[in-house]
Tab-separated table of C-alpha atoms in Angstrom:
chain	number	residue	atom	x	y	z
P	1	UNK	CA	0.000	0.000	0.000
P	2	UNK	CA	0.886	3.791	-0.632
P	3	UNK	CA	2.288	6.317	1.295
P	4	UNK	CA	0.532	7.340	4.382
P	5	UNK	CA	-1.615	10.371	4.834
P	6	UNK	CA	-3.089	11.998	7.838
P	7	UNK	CA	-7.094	13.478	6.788
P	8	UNK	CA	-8.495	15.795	9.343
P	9	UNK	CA	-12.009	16.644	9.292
P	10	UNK	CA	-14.984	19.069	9.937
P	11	UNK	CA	-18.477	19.900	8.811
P	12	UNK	CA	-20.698	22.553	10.256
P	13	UNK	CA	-23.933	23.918	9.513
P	14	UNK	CA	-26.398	27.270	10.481
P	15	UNK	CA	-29.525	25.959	10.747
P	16	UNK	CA	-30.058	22.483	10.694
P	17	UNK	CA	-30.826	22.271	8.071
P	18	UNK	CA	-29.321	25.273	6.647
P	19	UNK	CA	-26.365	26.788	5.345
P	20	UNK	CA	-23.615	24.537	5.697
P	21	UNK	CA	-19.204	24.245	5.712
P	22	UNK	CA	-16.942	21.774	5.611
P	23	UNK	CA	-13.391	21.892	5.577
P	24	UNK	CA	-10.185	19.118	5.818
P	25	UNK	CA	-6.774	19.158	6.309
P	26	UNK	CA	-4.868	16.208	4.658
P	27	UNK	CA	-0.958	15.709	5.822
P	28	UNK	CA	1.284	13.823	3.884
P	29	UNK	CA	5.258	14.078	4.230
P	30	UNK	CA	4.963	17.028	6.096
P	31	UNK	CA	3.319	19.142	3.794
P	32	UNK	CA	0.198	19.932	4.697
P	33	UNK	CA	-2.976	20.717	2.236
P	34	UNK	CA	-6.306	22.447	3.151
P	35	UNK	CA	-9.590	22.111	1.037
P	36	UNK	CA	-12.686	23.765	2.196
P	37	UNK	CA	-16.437	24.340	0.674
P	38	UNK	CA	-19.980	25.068	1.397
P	39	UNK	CA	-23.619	24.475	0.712
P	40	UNK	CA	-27.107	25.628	1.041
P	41	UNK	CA	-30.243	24.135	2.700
P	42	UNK	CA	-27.795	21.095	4.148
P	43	UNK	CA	-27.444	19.070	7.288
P	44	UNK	CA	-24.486	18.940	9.873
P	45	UNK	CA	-24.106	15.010	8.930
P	46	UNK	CA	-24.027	16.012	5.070
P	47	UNK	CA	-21.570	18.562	5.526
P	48	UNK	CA	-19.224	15.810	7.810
P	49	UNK	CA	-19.397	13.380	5.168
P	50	UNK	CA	-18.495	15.779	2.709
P	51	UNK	CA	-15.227	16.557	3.972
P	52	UNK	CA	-14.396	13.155	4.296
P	53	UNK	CA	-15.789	12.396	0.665
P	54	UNK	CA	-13.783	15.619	-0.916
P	55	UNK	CA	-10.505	14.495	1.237
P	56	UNK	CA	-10.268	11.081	0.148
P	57	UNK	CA	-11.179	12.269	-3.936
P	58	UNK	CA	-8.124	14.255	-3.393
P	59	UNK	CA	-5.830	11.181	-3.314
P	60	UNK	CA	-4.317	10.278	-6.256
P	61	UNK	CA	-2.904	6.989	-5.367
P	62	UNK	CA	-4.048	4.476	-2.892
P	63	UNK	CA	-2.647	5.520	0.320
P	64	UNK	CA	-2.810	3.917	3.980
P	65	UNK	CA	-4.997	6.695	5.319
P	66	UNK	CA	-5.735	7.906	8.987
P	67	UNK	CA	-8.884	9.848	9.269
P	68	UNK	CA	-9.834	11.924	11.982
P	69	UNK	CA	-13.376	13.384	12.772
P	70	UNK	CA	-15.160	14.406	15.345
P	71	UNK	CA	-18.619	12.841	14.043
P	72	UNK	CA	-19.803	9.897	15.421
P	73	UNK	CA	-22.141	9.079	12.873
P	74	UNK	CA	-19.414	9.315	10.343
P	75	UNK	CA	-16.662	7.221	12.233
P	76	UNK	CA	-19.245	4.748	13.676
P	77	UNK	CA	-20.829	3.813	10.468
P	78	UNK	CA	-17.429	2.491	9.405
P	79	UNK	CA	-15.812	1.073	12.790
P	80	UNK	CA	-19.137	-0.682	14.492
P	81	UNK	CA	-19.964	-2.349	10.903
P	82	UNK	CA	-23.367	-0.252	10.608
P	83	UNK	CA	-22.569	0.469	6.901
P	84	UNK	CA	-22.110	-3.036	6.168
P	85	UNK	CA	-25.425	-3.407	7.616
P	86	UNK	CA	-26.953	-0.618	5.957
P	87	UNK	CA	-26.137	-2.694	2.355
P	88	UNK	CA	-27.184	-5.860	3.594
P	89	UNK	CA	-30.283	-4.882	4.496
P	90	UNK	CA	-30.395	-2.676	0.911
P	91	UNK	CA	-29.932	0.628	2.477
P	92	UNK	CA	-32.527	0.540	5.009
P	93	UNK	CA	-31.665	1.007	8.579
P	94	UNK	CA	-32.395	-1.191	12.031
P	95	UNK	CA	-35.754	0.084	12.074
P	96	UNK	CA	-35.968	-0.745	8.816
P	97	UNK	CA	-36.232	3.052	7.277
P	98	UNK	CA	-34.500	4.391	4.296
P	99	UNK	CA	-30.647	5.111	5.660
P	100	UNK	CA	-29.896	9.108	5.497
P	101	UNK	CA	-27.572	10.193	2.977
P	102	UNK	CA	-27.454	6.938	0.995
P	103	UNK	CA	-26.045	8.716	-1.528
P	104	UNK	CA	-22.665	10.019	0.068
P	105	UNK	CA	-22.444	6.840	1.927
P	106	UNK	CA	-21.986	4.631	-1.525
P	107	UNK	CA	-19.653	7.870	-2.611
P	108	UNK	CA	-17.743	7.480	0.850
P	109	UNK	CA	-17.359	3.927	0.047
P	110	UNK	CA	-16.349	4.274	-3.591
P	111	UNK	CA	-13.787	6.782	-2.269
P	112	UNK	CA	-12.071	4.805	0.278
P	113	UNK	CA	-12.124	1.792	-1.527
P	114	UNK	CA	-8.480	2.528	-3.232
P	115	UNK	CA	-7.109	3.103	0.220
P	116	UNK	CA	-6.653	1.391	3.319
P	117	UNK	CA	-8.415	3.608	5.308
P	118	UNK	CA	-8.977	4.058	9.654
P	119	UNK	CA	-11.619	6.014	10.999
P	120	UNK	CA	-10.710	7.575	14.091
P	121	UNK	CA	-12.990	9.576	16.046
P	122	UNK	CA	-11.351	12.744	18.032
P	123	UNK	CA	-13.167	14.650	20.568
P	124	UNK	CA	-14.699	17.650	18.832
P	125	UNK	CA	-13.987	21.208	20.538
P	126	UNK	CA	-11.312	19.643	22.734
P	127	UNK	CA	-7.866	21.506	22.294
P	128	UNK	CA	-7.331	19.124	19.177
P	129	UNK	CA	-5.150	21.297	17.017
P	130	UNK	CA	-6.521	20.232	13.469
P	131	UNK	CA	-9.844	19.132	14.141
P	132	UNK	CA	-9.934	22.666	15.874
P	133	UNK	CA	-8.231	24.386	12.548
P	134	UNK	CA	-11.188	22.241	9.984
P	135	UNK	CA	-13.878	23.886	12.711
P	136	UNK	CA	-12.574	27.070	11.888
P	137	UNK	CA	-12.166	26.827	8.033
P	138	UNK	CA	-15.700	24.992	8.207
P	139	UNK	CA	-17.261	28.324	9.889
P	140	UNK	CA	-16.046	30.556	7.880
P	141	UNK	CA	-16.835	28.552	4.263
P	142	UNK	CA	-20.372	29.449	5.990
P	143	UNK	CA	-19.928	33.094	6.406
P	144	UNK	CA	-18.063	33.595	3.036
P	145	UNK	CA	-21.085	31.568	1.160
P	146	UNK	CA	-23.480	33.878	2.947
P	147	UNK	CA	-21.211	37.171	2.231
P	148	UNK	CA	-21.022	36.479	-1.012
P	149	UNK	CA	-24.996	35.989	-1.608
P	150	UNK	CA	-24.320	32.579	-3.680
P	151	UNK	CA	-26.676	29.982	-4.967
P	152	UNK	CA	-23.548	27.512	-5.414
P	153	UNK	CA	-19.997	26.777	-3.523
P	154	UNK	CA	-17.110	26.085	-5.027
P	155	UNK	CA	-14.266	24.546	-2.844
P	156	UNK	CA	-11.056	26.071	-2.159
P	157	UNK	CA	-7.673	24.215	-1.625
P	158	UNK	CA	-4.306	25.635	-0.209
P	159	UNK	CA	-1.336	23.737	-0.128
P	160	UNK	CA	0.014	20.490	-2.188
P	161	UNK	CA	-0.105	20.205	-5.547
């Protein structure tokens, strides 16, 4: 397997739903790389998954990858087996509802396929320098969207090439 690369992630959202941000930090050799983005009339979970999703399209070459979030529902879906679950049971949930966000949970999966991937969940708002630093970004991919009076987000990167 590839080189290893460190994702950090963060969604956030006014209004739920609302406005939403989402922001991640990926770390590879040193060198980090900050991506960032926004969307209207969203959910905090869409807006988590989407900076994992946008992270892990970043990677151009299957990589071992250790990614950080401070969603539950994100990390949990992959480490207690519920997405696994969720497809044998053809997307429908315990209760035996449609699953939420179906469609960035095949995405996710697509994604991460390439990669050896481990979900770790961080304590959100806890003195935890990147997930703090994605909180940040997240918040203001909100404001800027709402600044700028737009209909559509583009994302923004800094860093690697």
């Amino acid at each position: 397997m590839g080189e290893v690369v460190e994702i950090y992630t963060d969604g956030a959202c006014s209004g739920n739903p609302g406005t939403g941000g989402w922001a991640a930090i990926l770390v590879a050799r040193g060198v980090e790389k900050t991506i960032s983005g926004s969307a209207v009339a969203t959910t905090n979970n869409r807006m988590e998954m989407t900076a994992a999703l946008e992270a892990l399209k970043r990677l151009k070459r299957p990589c071992v990858v250790n990614l950080y979030s401070d969603s539950a529902y994100l990390v949990s879906a992959f480490t207690r087996g519920w997405i696994e679950n969720w497809q044998r049971n053809g997307w429908r949930n315990a209760a035996k509802d449609p699953v939420s966000n179906t469609d960035l949970w095949q995405e996710l999966l697509q994604a991460a396929k390439p990669h050896r991937v481990t979900w770790i969940k961080v304590q959100g708002h806890a003195d935890h320098e990147y997930n703090n630093r994605c909180d940040k970004l997240a918040v203001a991919e909100i404001k800027k969207f709402r600044l700028a009076g737009r209909q559509t987000a583009e994302p923004a990167e800094q860093g690697l090439s």
